[in-house]
PDB file of C-alpha atoms in Angstrom:
ATOM      1  CA  UNK A   1       7.078  21.133  10.638  1.00  0.00           C
ATOM      2  CA  UNK A   2       6.134  18.567   8.402  1.00  0.00           C
ATOM      3  CA  UNK A   3       2.835  18.520   6.615  1.00  0.00           C
ATOM      4  CA  UNK A   4       1.828  15.361   8.796  1.00  0.00           C
ATOM      5  CA  UNK A   5       3.105  16.573  12.123  1.00  0.00           C
ATOM      6  CA  UNK A   6       1.226  14.485  15.048  1.00  0.00           C
ATOM      7  CA  UNK A   7      -0.264  12.213  12.477  1.00  0.00           C
ATOM      8  CA  UNK A   8       0.107   8.479  12.945  1.00  0.00           C
ATOM      9  CA  UNK A   9       0.755   6.179  10.084  1.00  0.00           C
ATOM     10  CA  UNK A  10       0.335   2.330   9.519  1.00  0.00           C
ATOM     11  CA  UNK A  11       1.417   0.769   6.421  1.00  0.00           C
ATOM     12  CA  UNK A  12       1.069  -3.098   5.493  1.00  0.00           C
ATOM     13  CA  UNK A  13       4.536  -4.139   4.236  1.00  0.00           C
ATOM     14  CA  UNK A  14       6.634  -1.540   4.870  1.00  0.00           C
ATOM     15  CA  UNK A  15      10.246  -3.129   5.311  1.00  0.00           C
ATOM     16  CA  UNK A  16      11.055  -2.884   1.336  1.00  0.00           C
ATOM     17  CA  UNK A  17      10.646  -1.281  -2.059  1.00  0.00           C
ATOM     18  CA  UNK A  18       7.700   0.935  -2.253  1.00  0.00           C
ATOM     19  CA  UNK A  19       6.496   0.136   1.482  1.00  0.00           C
ATOM     20  CA  UNK A  20       9.816   1.184   2.562  1.00  0.00           C
ATOM     21  CA  UNK A  21       9.937   4.673   0.609  1.00  0.00           C
ATOM     22  CA  UNK A  22       6.676   5.314   1.993  1.00  0.00           C
ATOM     23  CA  UNK A  23       7.362   4.664   5.379  1.00  0.00           C
ATOM     24  CA  UNK A  24      10.339   7.280   5.067  1.00  0.00           C
ATOM     25  CA  UNK A  25       8.428   9.673   3.129  1.00  0.00           C
ATOM     26  CA  UNK A  26       5.639  10.014   5.638  1.00  0.00           C
ATOM     27  CA  UNK A  27       8.120   9.782   8.405  1.00  0.00           C
ATOM     28  CA  UNK A  28       9.803  12.987   6.668  1.00  0.00           C
ATOM     29  CA  UNK A  29       6.575  14.724   6.695  1.00  0.00           C
ATOM     30  CA  UNK A  30       6.547  14.252  10.520  1.00  0.00           C
ATOM     31  CA  UNK A  31       4.413  11.580  10.831  1.00  0.00           C
ATOM     32  CA  UNK A  32       4.865   8.944  13.445  1.00  0.00           C
ATOM     33  CA  UNK A  33       4.905   5.526  11.499  1.00  0.00           C
ATOM     34  CA  UNK A  34       3.872   1.804  12.477  1.00  0.00           C
ATOM     35  CA  UNK A  35       4.303  -0.873   9.899  1.00  0.00           C
ATOM     36  CA  UNK A  36       3.929  -4.375   9.259  1.00  0.00           C
ATOM     37  CA  UNK A  37       6.376  -7.149   7.555  1.00  0.00           C
ATOM     38  CA  UNK A  38       5.722 -11.000   6.749  1.00  0.00           C
ATOM     39  CA  UNK A  39       9.097 -12.144   6.989  1.00  0.00           C
ATOM     40  CA  UNK A  40      12.031  -9.601   6.635  1.00  0.00           C
ATOM     41  CA  UNK A  41      12.783  -8.722  10.033  1.00  0.00           C
ATOM     42  CA  UNK A  42      16.287  -7.510   9.756  1.00  0.00           C
ATOM     43  CA  UNK A  43      15.023  -5.330   6.970  1.00  0.00           C
ATOM     44  CA  UNK A  44      12.067  -3.801   9.081  1.00  0.00           C
ATOM     45  CA  UNK A  45      14.566  -3.185  11.962  1.00  0.00           C
ATOM     46  CA  UNK A  46      16.761  -1.028   9.331  1.00  0.00           C
ATOM     47  CA  UNK A  47      13.763   1.159   8.762  1.00  0.00           C
ATOM     48  CA  UNK A  48      12.828   1.499  12.046  1.00  0.00           C
ATOM     49  CA  UNK A  49      16.255   2.515  13.074  1.00  0.00           C
ATOM     50  CA  UNK A  50      16.217   4.869  10.032  1.00  0.00           C
ATOM     51  CA  UNK A  51      13.031   6.330  11.053  1.00  0.00           C
ATOM     52  CA  UNK A  52      14.007   6.675  14.491  1.00  0.00           C
ATOM     53  CA  UNK A  53      17.243   8.247  13.486  1.00  0.00           C
ATOM     54  CA  UNK A  54      15.063  11.363  11.731  1.00  0.00           C
ATOM     55  CA  UNK A  55      13.588  11.764  14.981  1.00  0.00           C
ATOM     56  CA  UNK A  56      10.373   9.977  14.498  1.00  0.00           C
ATOM     57  CA  UNK A  57       8.494   7.469  16.753  1.00  0.00           C
ATOM     58  CA  UNK A  58       8.234   4.117  14.690  1.00  0.00           C
ATOM     59  CA  UNK A  59       7.718   0.531  15.476  1.00  0.00           C
ATOM     60  CA  UNK A  60       7.518  -2.804  12.989  1.00  0.00           C
ATOM     61  CA  UNK A  61       4.671  -5.409  13.409  1.00  0.00           C
ATOM     62  CA  UNK A  62       5.638  -8.883  12.023  1.00  0.00           C
ATOM     63  CA  UNK A  63       1.992 -10.056  11.041  1.00  0.00           C
ATOM     64  CA  UNK A  64       0.429 -12.398   8.290  1.00  0.00           C
ATOM     65  CA  UNK A  65      -1.799  -9.495   6.651  1.00  0.00           C
ATOM     66  CA  UNK A  66      -4.018 -12.191   4.588  1.00  0.00           C
ATOM     67  CA  UNK A  67      -5.672 -12.901   8.568  1.00  0.00           C
ATOM     68  CA  UNK A  68      -8.435 -10.554   9.929  1.00  0.00           C
ATOM     69  CA  UNK A  69      -7.419 -11.598  13.431  1.00  0.00           C
ATOM     70  CA  UNK A  70      -3.681 -10.730  12.392  1.00  0.00           C
ATOM     71  CA  UNK A  71      -4.605  -7.286  11.179  1.00  0.00           C
ATOM     72  CA  UNK A  72      -7.244  -6.470  14.066  1.00  0.00           C
ATOM     73  CA  UNK A  73      -4.493  -7.286  16.633  1.00  0.00           C
ATOM     74  CA  UNK A  74      -1.803  -4.747  14.738  1.00  0.00           C
ATOM     75  CA  UNK A  75      -4.369  -2.074  14.742  1.00  0.00           C
ATOM     76  CA  UNK A  76      -5.245  -2.431  18.449  1.00  0.00           C
ATOM     77  CA  UNK A  77      -1.320  -2.287  19.196  1.00  0.00           C
ATOM     78  CA  UNK A  78      -0.958   0.357  17.412  1.00  0.00           C
ATOM     79  CA  UNK A  79      -3.661   2.414  18.730  1.00  0.00           C
ATOM     80  CA  UNK A  80      -2.553   1.461  22.295  1.00  0.00           C
ATOM     81  CA  UNK A  81       0.974   2.403  21.282  1.00  0.00           C
ATOM     82  CA  UNK A  82       0.698   5.435  19.204  1.00  0.00           C
ATOM     83  CA  UNK A  83      -2.796   6.845  20.552  1.00  0.00           C
ATOM     84  CA  UNK A  84      -4.498   6.701  17.365  1.00  0.00           C
ATOM     85  CA  UNK A  85      -4.388   6.027  13.385  1.00  0.00           C
ATOM     86  CA  UNK A  86      -4.781   8.971  11.208  1.00  0.00           C
ATOM     87  CA  UNK A  87      -3.446   7.340   7.828  1.00  0.00           C
ATOM     88  CA  UNK A  88      -3.781   3.831   6.659  1.00  0.00           C
ATOM     89  CA  UNK A  89      -1.485   2.660   3.554  1.00  0.00           C
ATOM     90  CA  UNK A  90      -2.795  -0.807   1.887  1.00  0.00           C
ATOM     91  CA  UNK A  91       0.360  -1.797   0.683  1.00  0.00           C
ATOM     92  CA  UNK A  92       1.256  -5.375   0.904  1.00  0.00           C
ATOM     93  CA  UNK A  93       1.377  -7.451  -2.264  1.00  0.00           C
ATOM     94  CA  UNK A  94       3.060 -10.413  -4.021  1.00  0.00           C
ATOM     95  CA  UNK A  95       3.130 -11.583  -7.439  1.00  0.00           C
ATOM     96  CA  UNK A  96       3.020 -15.265  -8.877  1.00  0.00           C
ATOM     97  CA  UNK A  97       3.040 -14.666 -12.890  1.00  0.00           C
ATOM     98  CA  UNK A  98       1.917 -17.140 -15.243  1.00  0.00           C
ATOM     99  CA  UNK A  99      -0.597 -17.144 -18.125  1.00  0.00           C
ATOM    100  CA  UNK A 100      -4.080 -18.276 -16.714  1.00  0.00           C
ATOM    101  CA  UNK A 101      -3.882 -21.874 -18.420  1.00  0.00           C
ATOM    102  CA  UNK A 102      -0.804 -22.524 -16.046  1.00  0.00           C
ATOM    103  CA  UNK A 103      -1.780 -21.131 -13.145  1.00  0.00           C
ATOM    104  CA  UNK A 104      -2.288 -22.995 -10.105  1.00  0.00           C
ATOM    105  CA  UNK A 105      -5.287 -22.608  -7.480  1.00  0.00           C
ATOM    106  CA  UNK A 106      -2.727 -21.714  -5.044  1.00  0.00           C
ATOM    107  CA  UNK A 107      -0.908 -19.052  -7.090  1.00  0.00           C
ATOM    108  CA  UNK A 108      -4.529 -17.251  -7.433  1.00  0.00           C
ATOM    109  CA  UNK A 109      -5.513 -17.919  -3.929  1.00  0.00           C
ATOM    110  CA  UNK A 110      -2.246 -16.822  -2.628  1.00  0.00           C
ATOM    111  CA  UNK A 111      -2.164 -13.465  -4.569  1.00  0.00           C
ATOM    112  CA  UNK A 112      -5.934 -12.300  -3.979  1.00  0.00           C
ATOM    113  CA  UNK A 113      -5.649 -13.102  -0.118  1.00  0.00           C
ATOM    114  CA  UNK A 114      -2.157 -11.008   0.192  1.00  0.00           C
ATOM    115  CA  UNK A 115      -2.798  -8.357  -2.213  1.00  0.00           C
ATOM    116  CA  UNK A 116      -6.714  -8.130  -1.574  1.00  0.00           C
ATOM    117  CA  UNK A 117      -8.408  -9.428   1.293  1.00  0.00           C
ATOM    118  CA  UNK A 118      -4.958  -7.886   3.092  1.00  0.00           C
ATOM    119  CA  UNK A 119      -6.689  -4.394   2.585  1.00  0.00           C
ATOM    120  CA  UNK A 120     -10.235  -5.876   3.744  1.00  0.00           C
ATOM    121  CA  UNK A 121      -8.730  -7.155   6.982  1.00  0.00           C
ATOM    122  CA  UNK A 122      -6.856  -3.719   7.504  1.00  0.00           C
ATOM    123  CA  UNK A 123      -9.525  -1.287   6.398  1.00  0.00           C
ATOM    124  CA  UNK A 124     -12.188  -3.165   8.392  1.00  0.00           C
ATOM    125  CA  UNK A 125      -9.991  -3.064  11.427  1.00  0.00           C
ATOM    126  CA  UNK A 126      -9.213   0.654  11.370  1.00  0.00           C
ATOM    127  CA  UNK A 127     -12.796   2.135  10.685  1.00  0.00           C
ATOM    128  CA  UNK A 128     -14.068   2.438  13.923  1.00  0.00           C
ATOM    129  CA  UNK A 129     -10.935   4.153  15.134  1.00  0.00           C
ATOM    130  CA  UNK A 130     -11.298   6.571  12.295  1.00  0.00           C
ATOM    131  CA  UNK A 131     -14.904   6.781  12.720  1.00  0.00           C
ATOM    132  CA  UNK A 132     -14.481   7.805  16.268  1.00  0.00           C
ATOM    133  CA  UNK A 133     -11.662  10.196  15.711  1.00  0.00           C
ATOM    134  CA  UNK A 134     -13.864  11.456  12.869  1.00  0.00           C
ATOM    135  CA  UNK A 135     -10.902  11.762  10.410  1.00  0.00           C
ATOM    136  CA  UNK A 136      -9.097   9.321   8.660  1.00  0.00           C
ATOM    137  CA  UNK A 137      -6.787   8.672   5.134  1.00  0.00           C
ATOM    138  CA  UNK A 138      -7.114   5.310   3.420  1.00  0.00           C
ATOM    139  CA  UNK A 139      -4.739   4.963   0.591  1.00  0.00           C
ATOM    140  CA  UNK A 140      -4.733   1.614  -1.003  1.00  0.00           C
ATOM    141  CA  UNK A 141      -1.466   0.692  -3.614  1.00  0.00           C
ATOM    142  CA  UNK A 142      -3.234  -0.651  -6.472  1.00  0.00           C
ATOM    143  CA  UNK A 143      -1.445  -1.146  -9.916  1.00  0.00           C
ATOM    144  CA  UNK A 144      -2.025  -0.090 -13.648  1.00  0.00           C
ATOM    145  CA  UNK A 145      -2.348  -3.937 -14.079  1.00  0.00           C
ATOM    146  CA  UNK A 146      -5.802  -3.377 -12.043  1.00  0.00           C
ATOM    147  CA  UNK A 147      -6.640  -0.733 -14.854  1.00  0.00           C
ATOM    148  CA  UNK A 148      -5.783  -2.200 -17.960  1.00  0.00           C
ATOM    149  CA  UNK A 149      -4.852  -6.075 -17.318  1.00  0.00           C
ATOM    150  CA  UNK A 150      -1.691  -7.410 -17.912  1.00  0.00           C
ATOM    151  CA  UNK A 151      -1.250 -10.663 -19.780  1.00  0.00           C
ATOM    152  CA  UNK A 152       0.545 -13.403 -17.543  1.00  0.00           C
ATOM    153  CA  UNK A 153      -1.186 -11.940 -14.398  1.00  0.00           C
ATOM    154  CA  UNK A 154      -4.534 -12.835 -14.074  1.00  0.00           C
ATOM    155  CA  UNK A 155      -4.361 -13.098 -10.210  1.00  0.00           C
ATOM    156  CA  UNK A 156      -2.673  -9.787  -9.873  1.00  0.00           C
ATOM    157  CA  UNK A 157      -4.644  -7.916 -11.915  1.00  0.00           C
ATOM    158  CA  UNK A 158      -7.808  -9.347 -10.794  1.00  0.00           C
ATOM    159  CA  UNK A 159      -6.874  -8.420  -6.763  1.00  0.00           C
ATOM    160  CA  UNK A 160      -5.578  -5.038  -7.821  1.00  0.00           C
ATOM    161  CA  UNK A 161      -8.783  -4.179 -10.148  1.00  0.00           C
ATOM    162  CA  UNK A 162     -10.557  -5.715  -6.796  1.00  0.00           C
ATOM    163  CA  UNK A 163      -8.905  -2.908  -4.700  1.00  0.00           C
ATOM    164  CA  UNK A 164     -10.130  -0.011  -7.017  1.00  0.00           C
ATOM    165  CA  UNK A 165     -13.556  -1.503  -6.541  1.00  0.00           C
ATOM    166  CA  UNK A 166     -12.717  -1.411  -2.675  1.00  0.00           C
ATOM    167  CA  UNK A 167     -11.544   2.167  -2.600  1.00  0.00           C
ATOM    168  CA  UNK A 168     -14.517   3.478  -4.267  1.00  0.00           C
ATOM    169  CA  UNK A 169     -16.971   1.659  -2.118  1.00  0.00           C
ATOM    170  CA  UNK A 170     -15.194   2.348   1.082  1.00  0.00           C
ATOM    171  CA  UNK A 171     -15.122   6.165  -0.275  1.00  0.00           C
ATOM    172  CA  UNK A 172     -18.751   6.258  -0.220  1.00  0.00           C
ATOM    173  CA  UNK A 173     -19.289   4.552   3.119  1.00  0.00           C
ATOM    174  CA  UNK A 174     -17.002   6.715   5.023  1.00  0.00           C
ATOM    175  CA  UNK A 175     -17.215   9.984   3.497  1.00  0.00           C
ATOM    176  CA  UNK A 176     -19.848  11.408   5.912  1.00  0.00           C
ATOM    177  CA  UNK A 177     -17.305  10.448   8.630  1.00  0.00           C
ATOM    178  CA  UNK A 178     -14.664  12.673   7.123  1.00  0.00           C
ATOM    179  CA  UNK A 179     -12.331   9.760   6.035  1.00  0.00           C
ATOM    180  CA  UNK A 180     -10.854  10.000   2.481  1.00  0.00           C
ATOM    181  CA  UNK A 181     -10.200   6.567   0.434  1.00  0.00           C
ATOM    182  CA  UNK A 182      -7.918   6.910  -2.615  1.00  0.00           C
ATOM    183  CA  UNK A 183      -5.828   4.356  -4.718  1.00  0.00           C
ATOM    184  CA  UNK A 184      -2.657   5.073  -6.315  1.00  0.00           C
ATOM    185  CA  UNK A 185      -1.962   2.889  -9.490  1.00  0.00           C
ATOM    186  CA  UNK A 186       1.991   2.573  -9.936  1.00  0.00           C
ATOM    187  CA  UNK A 187       3.562   1.449 -13.403  1.00  0.00           C
ATOM    188  CA  UNK A 188       6.801  -0.014 -13.579  1.00  0.00           C
ATOM    189  CA  UNK A 189       8.833   0.529 -10.553  1.00  0.00           C
ATOM    190  CA  UNK A 190      12.248  -0.223 -10.010  1.00  0.00           C
ATOM    191  CA  UNK A 191      12.433  -2.399  -7.262  1.00  0.00           C
ATOM    192  CA  UNK A 192      12.965  -5.965  -6.221  1.00  0.00           C
ATOM    193  CA  UNK A 193       9.862  -7.293  -8.369  1.00  0.00           C
ATOM    194  CA  UNK A 194      11.133  -5.616 -11.498  1.00  0.00           C
ATOM    195  CA  UNK A 195      14.754  -6.506 -10.640  1.00  0.00           C
ATOM    196  CA  UNK A 196      13.928 -10.300 -12.155  1.00  0.00           C
ATOM    197  CA  UNK A 197      13.081  -8.991 -15.647  1.00  0.00           C
ATOM    198  CA  UNK A 198      15.341  -9.996 -18.226  1.00  0.00           C
ATOM    199  CA  UNK A 199      17.075  -7.297 -20.056  1.00  0.00           C
ATOM    200  CA  UNK A 200      14.741  -7.486 -23.021  1.00  0.00           C
ATOM    201  CA  UNK A 201      11.621  -7.520 -20.708  1.00  0.00           C
ATOM    202  CA  UNK A 202      12.806  -4.391 -19.425  1.00  0.00           C
ATOM    203  CA  UNK A 203      13.202  -2.977 -22.925  1.00  0.00           C
ATOM    204  CA  UNK A 204      10.068  -3.862 -23.939  1.00  0.00           C
ATOM    205  CA  UNK A 205       8.105  -2.451 -20.919  1.00  0.00           C
ATOM    206  CA  UNK A 206      10.240   0.973 -21.193  1.00  0.00           C
ATOM    207  CA  UNK A 207       9.257   0.983 -24.984  1.00  0.00           C
ATOM    208  CA  UNK A 208       5.525   1.200 -23.958  1.00  0.00           C
ATOM    209  CA  UNK A 209       6.374   3.801 -21.231  1.00  0.00           C
ATOM    210  CA  UNK A 210       6.289   7.708 -22.928  1.00  0.00           C
ATOM    211  CA  UNK A 211       8.717   8.880 -20.078  1.00  0.00           C
ATOM    212  CA  UNK A 212      10.830   5.711 -21.193  1.00  0.00           C
ATOM    213  CA  UNK A 213      12.202   5.016 -17.697  1.00  0.00           C
ATOM    214  CA  UNK A 214      10.793   3.137 -14.542  1.00  0.00           C
ATOM    215  CA  UNK A 215       9.550   5.101 -11.908  1.00  0.00           C
ATOM    216  CA  UNK A 216      11.719   5.371  -8.411  1.00  0.00           C
ATOM    217  CA  UNK A 217       9.964   4.017  -5.313  1.00  0.00           C
ATOM    218  CA  UNK A 218       9.951   7.826  -3.910  1.00  0.00           C
ATOM    219  CA  UNK A 219       8.165   8.955  -6.693  1.00  0.00           C
ATOM    220  CA  UNK A 220       5.269   6.735  -5.593  1.00  0.00           C
ATOM    221  CA  UNK A 221       5.903   7.443  -1.873  1.00  0.00           C
ATOM    222  CA  UNK A 222       5.200  11.422  -2.700  1.00  0.00           C
ATOM    223  CA  UNK A 223       2.303  10.729  -4.188  1.00  0.00           C
ATOM    224  CA  UNK A 224       1.179   8.943  -1.190  1.00  0.00           C
ATOM    225  CA  UNK A 225       2.137  11.529   1.073  1.00  0.00           C
ATOM    226  CA  UNK A 226       0.003  14.120  -0.962  1.00  0.00           C
ATOM    227  CA  UNK A 227      -3.015  11.842  -0.721  1.00  0.00           C
ATOM    228  CA  UNK A 228      -2.319  11.716   3.238  1.00  0.00           C
ATOM    229  CA  UNK A 229      -2.042  15.332   3.633  1.00  0.00           C
ATOM    230  CA  UNK A 230      -4.388  18.076   4.481  1.00  0.00           C
ATOM    231  CA  UNK A 231      -3.794  19.267   0.849  1.00  0.00           C
ATOM    232  CA  UNK A 232      -5.821  16.024  -0.267  1.00  0.00           C
ATOM    233  CA  UNK A 233      -8.535  16.959   2.244  1.00  0.00           C
ATOM    234  CA  UNK A 234     -11.718  17.020  -0.606  1.00  0.00           C
ATOM    235  CA  UNK A 235     -10.025  13.945  -2.543  1.00  0.00           C
ATOM    236  CA  UNK A 236     -12.020  10.714  -2.394  1.00  0.00           C
ATOM    237  CA  UNK A 237     -12.572   7.581  -4.177  1.00  0.00           C
ATOM    238  CA  UNK A 238      -9.855   8.333  -7.038  1.00  0.00           C
ATOM    239  CA  UNK A 239      -7.584   6.210  -8.596  1.00  0.00           C
ATOM    240  CA  UNK A 240      -3.996   8.221  -9.218  1.00  0.00           C
ATOM    241  CA  UNK A 241      -1.974   6.424 -11.990  1.00  0.00           C
ATOM    242  CA  UNK A 242       1.869   7.272 -11.464  1.00  0.00           C
ATOM    243  CA  UNK A 243       2.819   5.492 -14.384  1.00  0.00           C
ATOM    244  CA  UNK A 244       5.170   7.757 -16.664  1.00  0.00           C
ATOM    245  CA  UNK A 245       2.214   8.072 -19.290  1.00  0.00           C
ATOM    246  CA  UNK A 246       1.982   4.281 -19.573  1.00  0.00           C
ATOM    247  CA  UNK A 247      -1.938   4.339 -19.091  1.00  0.00           C
ATOM    248  CA  UNK A 248      -3.840   7.473 -20.574  1.00  0.00           C
TER     249      UNK A 248
END
């Protein structure tokens, strides 16, 4: 029996990378898992099959997380098919990195909409359901870039910093209804996003990390499992950096 038996989790952007690792980790603890994806339907199908093979109820929903109407529709479908939503993980995210002087308005708007507005959309869509249940967990995947900034990522850092503000505000708004809201701030994680880095860039990054390695997606996922579990029932409004000591 896992610590999330009979719980239902909804993850945005769950078909690959950290999202996939979180889906599998929450499922391994007994949760039923619903997740959204934007376009990677075959990858999403693979995650659903893996969860079902492990004995968990699972479903994937194609959705544009930037749009409130689509977020609301997904939440309604999940509640209808799974009966409730106990855990929301706002994970949908993209990068469009370049220096501010070269950044297009589209690059700014796209990243803010995908990384920050999506969390507003899904949090707004689930909070009434969670308030009715008198319990829930909302976990926002931010980044150390939102804590300390990062050159070449004005859009991404701003969105991730905004997520931290949203986390603390929602934690205050929902605390009396027994809903905990926290954020996880990964450092550099070995995913498709970091595969694009050159060997020289990777070496420079690892030079900054006291533990001298990148995180595995599973190391981010295990922190999310902890925050989603009864063990974290008195933790709210916090930002946990999972970064090998990069920000301390």
